[in-house]
Coordinates of C-alpha atoms and ligand atoms in Angstrom, one line a residue:
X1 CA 11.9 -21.6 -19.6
X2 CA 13.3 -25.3 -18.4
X3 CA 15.5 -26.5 -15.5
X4 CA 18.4 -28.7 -15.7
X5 CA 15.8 -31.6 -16.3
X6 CA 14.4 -29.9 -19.1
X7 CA 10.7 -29.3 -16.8
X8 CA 9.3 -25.9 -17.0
X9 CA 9.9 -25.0 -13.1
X10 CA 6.6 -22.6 -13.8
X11 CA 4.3 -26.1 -14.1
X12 CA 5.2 -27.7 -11.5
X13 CA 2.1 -28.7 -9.9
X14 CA 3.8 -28.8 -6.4
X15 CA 4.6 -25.6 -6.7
X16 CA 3.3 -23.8 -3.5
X17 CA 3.2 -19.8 -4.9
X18 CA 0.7 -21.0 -7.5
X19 CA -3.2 -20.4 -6.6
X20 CA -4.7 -23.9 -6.1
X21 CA -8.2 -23.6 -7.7
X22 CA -11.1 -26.0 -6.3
X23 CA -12.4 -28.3 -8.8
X24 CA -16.4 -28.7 -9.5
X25 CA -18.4 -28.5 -6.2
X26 CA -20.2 -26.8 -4.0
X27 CA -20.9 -25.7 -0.3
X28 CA -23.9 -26.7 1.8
X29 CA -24.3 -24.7 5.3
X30 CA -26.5 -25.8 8.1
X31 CA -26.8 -23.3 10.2
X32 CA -26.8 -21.0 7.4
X33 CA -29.0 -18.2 9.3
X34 CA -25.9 -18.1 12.7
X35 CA -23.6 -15.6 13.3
X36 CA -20.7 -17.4 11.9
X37 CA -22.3 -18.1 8.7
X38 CA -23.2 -14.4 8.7
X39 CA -20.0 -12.9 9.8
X40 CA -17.5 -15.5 8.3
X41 CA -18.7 -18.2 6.0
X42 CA -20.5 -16.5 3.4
X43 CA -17.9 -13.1 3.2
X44 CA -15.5 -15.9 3.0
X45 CA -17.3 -17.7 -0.1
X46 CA -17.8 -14.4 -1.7
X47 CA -13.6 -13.7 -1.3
X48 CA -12.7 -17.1 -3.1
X49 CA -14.7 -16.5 -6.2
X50 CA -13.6 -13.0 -6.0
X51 CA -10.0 -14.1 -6.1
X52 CA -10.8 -16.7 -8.9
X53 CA -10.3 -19.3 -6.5
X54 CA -13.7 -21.5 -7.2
X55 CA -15.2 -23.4 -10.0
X56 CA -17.7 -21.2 -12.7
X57 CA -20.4 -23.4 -11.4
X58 CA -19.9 -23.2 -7.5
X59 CA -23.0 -24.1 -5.5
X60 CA -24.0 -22.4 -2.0
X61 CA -26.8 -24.0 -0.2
X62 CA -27.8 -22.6 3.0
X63 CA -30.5 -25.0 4.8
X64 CA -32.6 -23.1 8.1
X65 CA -35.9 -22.9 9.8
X66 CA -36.5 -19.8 8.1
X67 CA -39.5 -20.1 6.0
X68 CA -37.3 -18.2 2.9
X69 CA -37.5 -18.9 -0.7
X70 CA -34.1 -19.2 -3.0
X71 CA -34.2 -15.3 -3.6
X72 CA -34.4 -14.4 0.1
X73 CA -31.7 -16.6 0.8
X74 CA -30.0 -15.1 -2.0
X75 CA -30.6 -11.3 -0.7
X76 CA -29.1 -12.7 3.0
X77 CA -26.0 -13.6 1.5
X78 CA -25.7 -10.6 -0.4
X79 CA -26.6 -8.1 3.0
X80 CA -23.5 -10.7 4.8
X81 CA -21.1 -10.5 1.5
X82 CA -22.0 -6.4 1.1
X83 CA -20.8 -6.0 5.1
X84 CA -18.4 -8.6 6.2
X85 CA -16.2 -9.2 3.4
X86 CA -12.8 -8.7 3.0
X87 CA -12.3 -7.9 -0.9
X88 CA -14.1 -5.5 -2.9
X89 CA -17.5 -5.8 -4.6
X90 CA -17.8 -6.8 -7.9
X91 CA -21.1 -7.4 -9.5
X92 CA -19.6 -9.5 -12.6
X93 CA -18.7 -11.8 -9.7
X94 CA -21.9 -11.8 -7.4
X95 CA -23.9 -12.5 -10.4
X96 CA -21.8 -16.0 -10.7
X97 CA -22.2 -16.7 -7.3
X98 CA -26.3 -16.3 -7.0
X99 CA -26.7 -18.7 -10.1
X100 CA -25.4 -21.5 -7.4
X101 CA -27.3 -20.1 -4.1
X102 CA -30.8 -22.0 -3.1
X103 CA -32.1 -22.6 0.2
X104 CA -33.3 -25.8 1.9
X105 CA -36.1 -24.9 4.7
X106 CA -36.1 -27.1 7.9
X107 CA -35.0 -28.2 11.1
X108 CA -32.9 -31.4 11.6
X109 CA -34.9 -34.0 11.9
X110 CA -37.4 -32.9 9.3
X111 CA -36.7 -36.1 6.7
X112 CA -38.8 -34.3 3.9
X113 CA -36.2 -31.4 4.3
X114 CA -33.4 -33.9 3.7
X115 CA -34.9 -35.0 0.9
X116 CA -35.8 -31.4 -0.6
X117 CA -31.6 -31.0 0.0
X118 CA -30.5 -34.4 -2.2
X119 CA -32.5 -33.0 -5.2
X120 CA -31.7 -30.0 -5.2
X121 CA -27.9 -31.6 -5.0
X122 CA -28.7 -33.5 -7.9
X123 CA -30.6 -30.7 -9.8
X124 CA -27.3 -28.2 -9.3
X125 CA -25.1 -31.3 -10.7
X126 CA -27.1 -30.9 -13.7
X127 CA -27.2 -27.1 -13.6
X128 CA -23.8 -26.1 -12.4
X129 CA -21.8 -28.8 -13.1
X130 CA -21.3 -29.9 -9.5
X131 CA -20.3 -33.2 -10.1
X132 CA -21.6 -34.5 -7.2
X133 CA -18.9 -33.1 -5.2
X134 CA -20.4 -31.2 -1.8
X135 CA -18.7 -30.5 1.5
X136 CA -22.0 -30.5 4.3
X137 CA -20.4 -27.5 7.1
X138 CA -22.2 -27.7 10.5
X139 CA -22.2 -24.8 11.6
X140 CA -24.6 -25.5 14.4
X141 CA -25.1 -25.9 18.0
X142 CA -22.6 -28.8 19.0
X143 CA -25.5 -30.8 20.3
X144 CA -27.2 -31.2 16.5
X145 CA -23.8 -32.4 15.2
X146 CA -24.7 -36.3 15.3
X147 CA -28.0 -35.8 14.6
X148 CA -27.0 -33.8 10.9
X149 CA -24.6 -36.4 10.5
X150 CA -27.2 -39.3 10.8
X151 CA -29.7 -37.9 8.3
X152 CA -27.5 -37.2 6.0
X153 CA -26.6 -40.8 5.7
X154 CA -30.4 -41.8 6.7
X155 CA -30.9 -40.0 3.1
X156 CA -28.1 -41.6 0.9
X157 CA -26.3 -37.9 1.0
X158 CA -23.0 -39.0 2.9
X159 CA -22.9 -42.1 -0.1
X160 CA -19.2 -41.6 -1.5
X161 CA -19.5 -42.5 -5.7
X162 CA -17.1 -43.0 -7.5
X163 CA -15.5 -40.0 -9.3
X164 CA -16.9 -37.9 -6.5
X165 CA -16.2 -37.0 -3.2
X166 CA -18.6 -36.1 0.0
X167 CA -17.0 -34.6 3.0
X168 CA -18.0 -33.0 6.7
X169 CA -16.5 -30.0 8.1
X170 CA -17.6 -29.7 12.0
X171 CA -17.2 -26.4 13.9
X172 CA -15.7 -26.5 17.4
X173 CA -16.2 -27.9 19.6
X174 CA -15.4 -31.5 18.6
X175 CA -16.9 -32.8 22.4
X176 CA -16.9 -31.5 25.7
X177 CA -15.0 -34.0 27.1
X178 CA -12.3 -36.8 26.0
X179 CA -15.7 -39.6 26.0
X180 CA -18.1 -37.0 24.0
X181 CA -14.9 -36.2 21.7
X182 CA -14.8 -40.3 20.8
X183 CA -18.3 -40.7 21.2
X184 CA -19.0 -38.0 18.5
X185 CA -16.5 -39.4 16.4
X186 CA -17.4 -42.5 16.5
X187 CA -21.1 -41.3 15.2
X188 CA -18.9 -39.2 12.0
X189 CA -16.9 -41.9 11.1
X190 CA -20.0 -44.5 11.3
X191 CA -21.3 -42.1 8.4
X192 CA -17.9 -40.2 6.5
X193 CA -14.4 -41.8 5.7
X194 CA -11.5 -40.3 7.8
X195 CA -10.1 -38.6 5.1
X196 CA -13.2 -36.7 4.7
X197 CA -13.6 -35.0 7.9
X198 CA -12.4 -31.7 8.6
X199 CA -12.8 -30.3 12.1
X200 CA -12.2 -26.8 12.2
X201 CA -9.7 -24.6 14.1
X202 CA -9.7 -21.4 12.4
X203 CA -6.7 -20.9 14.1
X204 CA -4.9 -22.9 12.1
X205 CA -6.6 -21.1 8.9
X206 CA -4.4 -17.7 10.3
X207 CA -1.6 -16.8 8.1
X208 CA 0.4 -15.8 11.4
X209 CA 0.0 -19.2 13.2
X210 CA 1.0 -20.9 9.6
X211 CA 4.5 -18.3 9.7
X212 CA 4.9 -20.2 12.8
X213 CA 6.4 -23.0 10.5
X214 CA 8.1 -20.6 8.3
X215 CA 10.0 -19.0 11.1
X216 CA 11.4 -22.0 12.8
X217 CA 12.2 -24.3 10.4
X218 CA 12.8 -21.6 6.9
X219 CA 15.5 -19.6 8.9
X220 CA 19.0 -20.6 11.1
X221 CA 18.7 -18.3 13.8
X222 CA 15.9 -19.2 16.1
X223 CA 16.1 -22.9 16.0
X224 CA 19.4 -23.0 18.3
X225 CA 17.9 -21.0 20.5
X226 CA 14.9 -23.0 20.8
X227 CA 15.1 -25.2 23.4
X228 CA 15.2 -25.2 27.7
X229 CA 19.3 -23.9 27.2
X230 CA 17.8 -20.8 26.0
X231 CA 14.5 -20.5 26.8
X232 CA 13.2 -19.2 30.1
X233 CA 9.6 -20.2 29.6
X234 CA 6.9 -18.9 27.2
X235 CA 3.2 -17.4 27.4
X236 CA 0.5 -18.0 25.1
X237 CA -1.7 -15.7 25.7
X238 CA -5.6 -15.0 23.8
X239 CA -7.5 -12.2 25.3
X240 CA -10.9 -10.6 24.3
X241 CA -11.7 -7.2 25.5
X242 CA -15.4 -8.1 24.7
X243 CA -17.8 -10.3 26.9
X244 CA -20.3 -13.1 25.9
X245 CA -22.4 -10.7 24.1
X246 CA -25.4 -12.6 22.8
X247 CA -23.9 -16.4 23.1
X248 CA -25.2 -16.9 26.6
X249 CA -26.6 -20.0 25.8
X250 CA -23.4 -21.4 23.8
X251 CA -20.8 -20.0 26.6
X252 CA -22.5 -21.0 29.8
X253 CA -21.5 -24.6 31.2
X254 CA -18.6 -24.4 28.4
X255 CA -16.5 -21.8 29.6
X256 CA -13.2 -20.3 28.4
X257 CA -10.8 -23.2 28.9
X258 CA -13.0 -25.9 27.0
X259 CA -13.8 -22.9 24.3
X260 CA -10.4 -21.8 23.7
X261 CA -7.6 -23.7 25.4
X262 CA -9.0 -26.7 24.0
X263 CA -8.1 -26.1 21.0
X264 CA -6.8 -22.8 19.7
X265 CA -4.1 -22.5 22.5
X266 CA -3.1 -26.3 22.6
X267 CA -2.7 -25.9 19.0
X268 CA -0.9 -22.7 19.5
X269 CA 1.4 -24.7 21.8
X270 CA 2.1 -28.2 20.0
X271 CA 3.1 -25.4 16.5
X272 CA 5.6 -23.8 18.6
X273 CA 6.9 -26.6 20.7
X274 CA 6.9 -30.0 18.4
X275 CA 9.7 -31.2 16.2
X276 CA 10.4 -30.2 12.5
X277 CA 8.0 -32.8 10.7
X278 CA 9.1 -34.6 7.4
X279 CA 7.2 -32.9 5.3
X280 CA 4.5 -30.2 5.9
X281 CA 1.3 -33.3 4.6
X282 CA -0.7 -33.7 7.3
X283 CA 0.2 -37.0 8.1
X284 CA 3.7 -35.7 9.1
X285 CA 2.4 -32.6 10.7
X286 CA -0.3 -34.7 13.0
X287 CA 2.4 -37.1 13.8
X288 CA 4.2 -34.4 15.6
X289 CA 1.9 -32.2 16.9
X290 CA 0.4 -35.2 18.4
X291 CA 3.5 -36.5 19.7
X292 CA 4.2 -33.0 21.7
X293 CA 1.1 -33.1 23.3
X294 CA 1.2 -36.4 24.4
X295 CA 4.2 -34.9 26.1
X296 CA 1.9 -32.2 28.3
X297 CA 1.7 -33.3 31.7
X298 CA -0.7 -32.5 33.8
X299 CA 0.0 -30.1 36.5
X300 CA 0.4 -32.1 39.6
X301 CA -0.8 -29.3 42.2
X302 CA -4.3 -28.2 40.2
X303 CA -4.6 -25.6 42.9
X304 CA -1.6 -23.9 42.4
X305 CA -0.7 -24.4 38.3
X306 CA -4.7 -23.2 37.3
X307 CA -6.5 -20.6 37.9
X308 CA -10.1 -19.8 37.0
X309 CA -11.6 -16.7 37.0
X310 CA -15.4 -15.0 36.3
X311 CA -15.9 -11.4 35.1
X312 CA -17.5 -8.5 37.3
X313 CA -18.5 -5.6 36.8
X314 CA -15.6 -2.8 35.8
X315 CA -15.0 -0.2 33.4
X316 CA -14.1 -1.4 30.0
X317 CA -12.8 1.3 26.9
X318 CA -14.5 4.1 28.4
X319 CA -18.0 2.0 29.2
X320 CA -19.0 0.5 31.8
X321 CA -19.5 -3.4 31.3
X322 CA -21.2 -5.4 33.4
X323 CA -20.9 -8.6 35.6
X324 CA -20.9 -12.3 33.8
X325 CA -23.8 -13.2 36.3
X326 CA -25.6 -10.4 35.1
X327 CA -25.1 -10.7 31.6
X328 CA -29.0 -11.4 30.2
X329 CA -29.2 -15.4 30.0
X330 CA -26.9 -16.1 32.5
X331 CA -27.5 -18.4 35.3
X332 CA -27.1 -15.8 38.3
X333 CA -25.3 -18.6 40.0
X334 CA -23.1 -19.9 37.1
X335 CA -19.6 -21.2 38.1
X336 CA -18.6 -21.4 34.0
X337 CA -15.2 -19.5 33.8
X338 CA -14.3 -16.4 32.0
X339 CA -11.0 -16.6 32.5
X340 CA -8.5 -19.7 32.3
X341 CA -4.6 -20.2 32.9
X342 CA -3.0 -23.2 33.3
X343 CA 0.8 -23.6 33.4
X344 CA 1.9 -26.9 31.1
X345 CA 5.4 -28.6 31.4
X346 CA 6.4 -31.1 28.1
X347 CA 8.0 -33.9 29.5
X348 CA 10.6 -34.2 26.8
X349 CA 14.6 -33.9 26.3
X350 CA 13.7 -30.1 24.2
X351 CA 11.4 -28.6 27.1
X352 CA 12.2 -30.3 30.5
X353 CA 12.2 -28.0 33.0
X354 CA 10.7 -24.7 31.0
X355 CA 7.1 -24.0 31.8
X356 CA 4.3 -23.0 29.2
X357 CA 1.9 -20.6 30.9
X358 CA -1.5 -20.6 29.1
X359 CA -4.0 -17.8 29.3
X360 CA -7.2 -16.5 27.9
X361 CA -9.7 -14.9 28.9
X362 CA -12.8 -12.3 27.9
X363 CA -13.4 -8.7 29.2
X364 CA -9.6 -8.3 29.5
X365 CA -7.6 -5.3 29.2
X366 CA -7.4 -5.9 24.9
X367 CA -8.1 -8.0 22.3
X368 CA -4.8 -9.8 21.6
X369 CA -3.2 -13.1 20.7
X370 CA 0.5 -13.8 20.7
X371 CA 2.8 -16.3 21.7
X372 CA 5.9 -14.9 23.5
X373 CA 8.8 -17.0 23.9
X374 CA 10.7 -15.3 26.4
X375 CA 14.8 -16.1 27.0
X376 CA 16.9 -16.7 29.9
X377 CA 19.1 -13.6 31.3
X378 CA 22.7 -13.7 30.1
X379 CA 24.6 -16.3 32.5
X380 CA 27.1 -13.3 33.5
X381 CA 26.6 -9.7 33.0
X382 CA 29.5 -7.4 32.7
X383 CA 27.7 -4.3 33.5
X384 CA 27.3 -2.5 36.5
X385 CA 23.7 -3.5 38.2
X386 CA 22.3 0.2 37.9
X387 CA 23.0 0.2 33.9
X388 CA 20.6 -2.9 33.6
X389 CA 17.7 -2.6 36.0
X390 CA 15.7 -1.7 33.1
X391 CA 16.7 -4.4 30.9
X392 CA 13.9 -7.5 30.6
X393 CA 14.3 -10.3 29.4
X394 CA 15.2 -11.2 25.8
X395 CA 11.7 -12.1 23.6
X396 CA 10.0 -13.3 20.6
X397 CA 6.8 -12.6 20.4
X398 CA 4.8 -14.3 17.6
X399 CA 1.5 -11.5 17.2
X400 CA -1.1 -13.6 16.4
X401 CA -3.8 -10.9 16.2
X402 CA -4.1 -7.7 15.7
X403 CA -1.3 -6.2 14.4
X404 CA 0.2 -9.0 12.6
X405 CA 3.8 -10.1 12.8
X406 CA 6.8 -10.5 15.0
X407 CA 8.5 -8.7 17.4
X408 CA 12.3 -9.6 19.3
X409 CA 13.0 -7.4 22.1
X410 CA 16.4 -7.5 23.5
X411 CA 18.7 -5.0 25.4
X412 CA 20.3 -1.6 23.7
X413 CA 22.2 1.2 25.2
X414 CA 20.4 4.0 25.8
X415 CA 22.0 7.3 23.7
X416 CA 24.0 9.6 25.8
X417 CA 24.6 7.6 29.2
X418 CA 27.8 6.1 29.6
X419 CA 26.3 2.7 29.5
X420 CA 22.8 2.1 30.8
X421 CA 21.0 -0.8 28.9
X422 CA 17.5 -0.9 28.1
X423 CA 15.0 -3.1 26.2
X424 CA 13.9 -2.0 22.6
X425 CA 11.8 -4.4 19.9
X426 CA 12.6 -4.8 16.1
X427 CA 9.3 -5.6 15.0
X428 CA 8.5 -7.5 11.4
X429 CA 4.1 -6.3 10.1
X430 CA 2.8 -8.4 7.8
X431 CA 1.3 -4.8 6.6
X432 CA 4.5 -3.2 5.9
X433 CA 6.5 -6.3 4.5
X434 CA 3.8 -7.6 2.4
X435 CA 1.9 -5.5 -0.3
X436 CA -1.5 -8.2 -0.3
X437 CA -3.3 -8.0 3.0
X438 CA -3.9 -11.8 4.6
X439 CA -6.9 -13.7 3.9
X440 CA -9.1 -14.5 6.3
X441 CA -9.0 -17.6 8.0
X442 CA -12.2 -19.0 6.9
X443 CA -11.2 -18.7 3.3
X444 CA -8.1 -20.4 3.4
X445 CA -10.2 -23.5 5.2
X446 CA -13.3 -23.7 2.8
X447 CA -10.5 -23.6 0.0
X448 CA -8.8 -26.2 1.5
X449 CA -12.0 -28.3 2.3
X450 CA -12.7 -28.0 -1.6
X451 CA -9.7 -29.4 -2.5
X452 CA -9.3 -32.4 -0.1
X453 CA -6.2 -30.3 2.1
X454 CA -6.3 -32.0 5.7
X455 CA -3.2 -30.4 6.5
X456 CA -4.8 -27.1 8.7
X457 CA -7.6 -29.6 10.4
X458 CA -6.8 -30.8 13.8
X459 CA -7.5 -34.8 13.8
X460 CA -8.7 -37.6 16.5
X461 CA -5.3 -38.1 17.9
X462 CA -4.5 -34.3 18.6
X463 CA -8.5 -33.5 19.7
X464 CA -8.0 -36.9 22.4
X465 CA -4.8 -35.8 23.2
X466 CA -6.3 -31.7 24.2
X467 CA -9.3 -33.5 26.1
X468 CA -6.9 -35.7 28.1
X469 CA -5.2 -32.9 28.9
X470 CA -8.1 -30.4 30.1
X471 CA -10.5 -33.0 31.8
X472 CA -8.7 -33.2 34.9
X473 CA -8.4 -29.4 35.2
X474 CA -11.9 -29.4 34.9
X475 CA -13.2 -32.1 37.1
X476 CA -10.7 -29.9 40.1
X477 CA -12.6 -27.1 38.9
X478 CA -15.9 -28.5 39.3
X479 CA -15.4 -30.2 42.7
X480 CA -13.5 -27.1 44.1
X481 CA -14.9 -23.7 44.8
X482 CA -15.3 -20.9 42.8
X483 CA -13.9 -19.3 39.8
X484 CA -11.7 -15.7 41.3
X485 CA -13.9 -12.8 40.5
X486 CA -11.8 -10.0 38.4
X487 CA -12.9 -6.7 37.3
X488 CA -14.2 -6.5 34.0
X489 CA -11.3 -4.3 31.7
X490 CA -8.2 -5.8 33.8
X491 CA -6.1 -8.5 32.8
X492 CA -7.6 -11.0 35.0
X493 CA -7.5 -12.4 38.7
X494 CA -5.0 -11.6 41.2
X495 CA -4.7 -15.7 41.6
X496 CA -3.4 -15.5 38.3
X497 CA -0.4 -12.8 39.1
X498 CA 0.1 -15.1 42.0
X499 CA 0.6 -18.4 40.0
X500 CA 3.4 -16.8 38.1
X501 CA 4.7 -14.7 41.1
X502 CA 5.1 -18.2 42.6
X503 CA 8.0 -19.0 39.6
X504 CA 9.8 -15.8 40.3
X505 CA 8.0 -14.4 36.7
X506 CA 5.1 -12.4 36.1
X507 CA 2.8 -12.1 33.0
X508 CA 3.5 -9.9 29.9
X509 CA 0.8 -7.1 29.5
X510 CA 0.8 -7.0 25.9
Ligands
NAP601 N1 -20.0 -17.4 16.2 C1 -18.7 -17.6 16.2 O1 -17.9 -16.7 16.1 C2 -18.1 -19.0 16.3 C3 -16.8 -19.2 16.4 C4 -16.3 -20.5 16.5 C5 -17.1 -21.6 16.4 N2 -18.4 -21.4 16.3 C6 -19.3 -22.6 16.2 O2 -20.0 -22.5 15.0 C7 -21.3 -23.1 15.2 C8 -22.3 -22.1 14.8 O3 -22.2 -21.0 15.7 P1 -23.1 -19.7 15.6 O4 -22.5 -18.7 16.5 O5 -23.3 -19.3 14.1 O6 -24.5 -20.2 16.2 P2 -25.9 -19.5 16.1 O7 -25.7 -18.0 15.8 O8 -26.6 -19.9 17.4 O9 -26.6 -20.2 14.9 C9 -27.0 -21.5 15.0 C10 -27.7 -21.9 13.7 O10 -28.3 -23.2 13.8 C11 -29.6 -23.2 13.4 N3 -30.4 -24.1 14.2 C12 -30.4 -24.1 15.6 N4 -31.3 -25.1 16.0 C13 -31.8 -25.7 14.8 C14 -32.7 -26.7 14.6 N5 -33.3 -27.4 15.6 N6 -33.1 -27.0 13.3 C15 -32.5 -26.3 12.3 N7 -31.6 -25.3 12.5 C16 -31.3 -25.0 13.7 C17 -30.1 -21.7 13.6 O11 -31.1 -21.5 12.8 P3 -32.4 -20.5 13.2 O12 -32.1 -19.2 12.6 O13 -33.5 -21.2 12.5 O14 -32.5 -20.5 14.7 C18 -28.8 -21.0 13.2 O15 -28.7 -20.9 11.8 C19 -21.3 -23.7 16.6 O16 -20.9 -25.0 16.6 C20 -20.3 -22.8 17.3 O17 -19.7 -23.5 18.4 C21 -19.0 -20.2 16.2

């Protein structure tokens, strides 16, 4: 088969439908013994060489204070492959893996350990076929990042050779304030190239926040309506029906705007408000989402446009849940907030005027994530006021998670009246329209990690540009009162209804 030019259209290497299949390498995790590693990394390593996705020779180091030899290590990842992955077990395949697992044991600043980790780098080069190419993950508490970044250039692991590539991947979050952020990258960059760091939002690895490209700038219809003619405001919302369970000691002090609004929602935010980049490389992606959120002002009354909130005790899926200050690990006089809204305006010709309300929270009424972009009423209705007072306003709701997909809700008549109008949705499920179910997030960004992608990591600019954002909301929070106390199982504090109440809008209750 040939085009016009006589090029088989099926070779094209740019062609995105084809699987894009890492080269030699391998993985190391720090951390490998956490939750995440557990629950997400290791299912997701498992995934890729069951979809044919990584090299024969792939190489999984896990390095932990565990005192564990290779085969222990080896029986972990097979316990967190058997329960937490997403595709189907296949023996042929977990006997390729295990060739490549071993297991470095010590803490960070154990330089022996380091050590132990370059040779057995080297010896799976010579085993596996590595080529020398490893990506070091930190998935650790933020406070070890600089310290894991340091020994591995104190031991001559972070060396880029030629033919071969070394690379960091650094779990959120990237600071806890706009000086940490620089601070910490300043350390990463002292030790890896640019190019080579990959900070990780896993929201971006989400096939539903990727169709947010897809459905603005692959169809006609929504882009005209994009814009403060049409648009009446939107609500990014990411609530978790769940409570700290056993992260006291990660959660406390960082609360839910620095954990989530940080990044996932300001990246939520910059995808459905920035400009249609040149191209869909990173450069030209950064360059707009950047250039969006440098167009976020801060709220000028901090009192009025945020609200913070802190969990109590309530009633929660048939359970009773407790308090956040009694949650075990919790100071019982903690100010950290469970609950954060904030209500963003982009100072730009697109968004003047049209607010961006912000919310997430934990111990809410569900687990959900969506972005609803909801439209101004029609500038003249010819319908008698009765026949519309159950008509909303016209939406598009991007569903993040669960239930993945779309839905627009707009007005229909209702059968049998003689003309009473009432909102109905025409939803689009990425289970019904697509036979292959989505990967997970974490697979699509170790993938992408292997093969040098940058597109799906947030950089320096867009991390500086969240921080300058937030750190005045939280320096108001810190020098004034209390978060709002809401009951565990609702959607939040009163203060909240109140900030949107104040705009003549209330909040969807998805
Ligand atoms: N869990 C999530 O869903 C999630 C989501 C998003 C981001 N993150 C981020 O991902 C990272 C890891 O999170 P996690 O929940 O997996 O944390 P975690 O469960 O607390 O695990 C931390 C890991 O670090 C190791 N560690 C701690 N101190 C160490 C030291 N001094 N020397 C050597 N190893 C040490 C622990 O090993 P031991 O077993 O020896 O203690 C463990 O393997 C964090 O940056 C977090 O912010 C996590």
């Amino acid at each position: 088969m040939s085009d016009a030019s006589g090029a088989n259209p099926l070779r094209d290497p740019a062609d995105r439908r084809l699987p894009r299949i890492a080269g030699p390498s391998g993985l190391v995790i720090f951390g490998v013994t956490g939750d995440l590693s557990r629950k997400k990394l290791m299912p997701a390593v498992y995934d890729l060489a069951n979809r044919g996705l990584l090299p024969p020779g792939f190489s999984l180091i896990g390095f932990a204070r565990r005192e564990w030899e290779h085969e222990d290590f080896a029986h972990e990842v097979y316990e967190a492959v058997k329960q937490h992955s997403r595709t189907p077990f296949r023996e042929e395949v977990w006997q390729q893996l295990v060739q490549g697992c071993r297991f470095v044991q010590g803490t960070f600043d154990d330089d022996d350990a380091f050590e132990t980790l370059k040779q057995t780098i080297s010896e799976l080069d010579k085993a596996q076929g590595t080529g020398g190419n490893f990506a070091f993950y930190l998935s650790v508490p933020p406070k070890f990042f600089p310290k894991v970044v340091q020994q591995l250039k104190k031991h001559g692991l972070a060396d880029q050779k030629e033919g071969s590539w070394r690379r960091a991947v650094i779990e959120k979050p990237f600071g806890h304030n706009l000086q940490s952020a620089q601070e910490l990258n300043r350390i990463v960059h002292d030790v890896f190239p640019t190019n080579e760091v990959f900070r990780i939002d896993h929201y971006l690895g989400k096939e539903t926040v990727q169709n947010i490209l897809a459905l603005r700038f692959a169809n006609t219809m929504f882009e005209p309506l994009w814009n403060r003619s049409y648009v009446d405001h939107v609500q990014i919302t990411m609530a978790e029906d769940i409570g700290i369970g056993g992260r006291a000691g990660y959660y406390d002090g960082i609360g839910a705007a620095r954990d989530v609004i940080q990044n996932h929602l300001l990246q939520l935010l910059a995808l459905t408000a920035m400009e249609e980049p040149a191209s869909f490389e990173a450069d030209a992606l950064v360059a707009e989402k950047t250039k969006v959120l440098g167009a976020v002002k801060i709220p000028k009354d901090l009192g009025k446009e945020t609200v913070r909130g802190q969990y109590a005790a309530g009633w929660q899926g048939g359970e009773q849940a407790v308090g956040y200050l009694e949650e075990d690990g919790i100071d019982p006089k903690s100010k950290t907030d469970t609950y954060a809204a904030v209500k963003l305006r982009i100072d730009n010709r697109r968004w003047a005027g049209v607010p961006f309300y912000l919310r997430t929270g934990k111990r809410l009424g569900r687990r959900v994530t969506e972005i609803a972009v909801v439209f101004q009423r029609a500038p003249h209705s010819p319908f008698d006021h009765t026949a519309t007072e159950e008509l909303g306003q016209n939406a598009l709701v991007i569903r993040v998670q669960p239930d993945e997909g779309v839905t627009v809700r707009f007005g229909s008549k209702v059968p049998g009246t003689s003309l009473e109008v009432r909102d109905v949705s025409m939803d689009f499920a990425y289970g019904e329209s697509f036979t292959e179910s989505s990967p997970e997030a974490y697979e699509r960004l170790i993938l992408d990690v292997l093969l040098g992608d940058a597109n799906l990591f947030p950089r320096l600019e867009e991390v500086e540009q969240s921080w300058r954002i937030l750190d005045p909301i939280e320096e108001y929070w810190d020098k004034h009162g209390k978060p709002a106390q809401y009951q565990a199982g609702t959607w939040g504090p009163t203060e909240a209804d109140e900030m949107l109440a104040r705009d003549g809008r209330s909040w969807r209750r998805p």
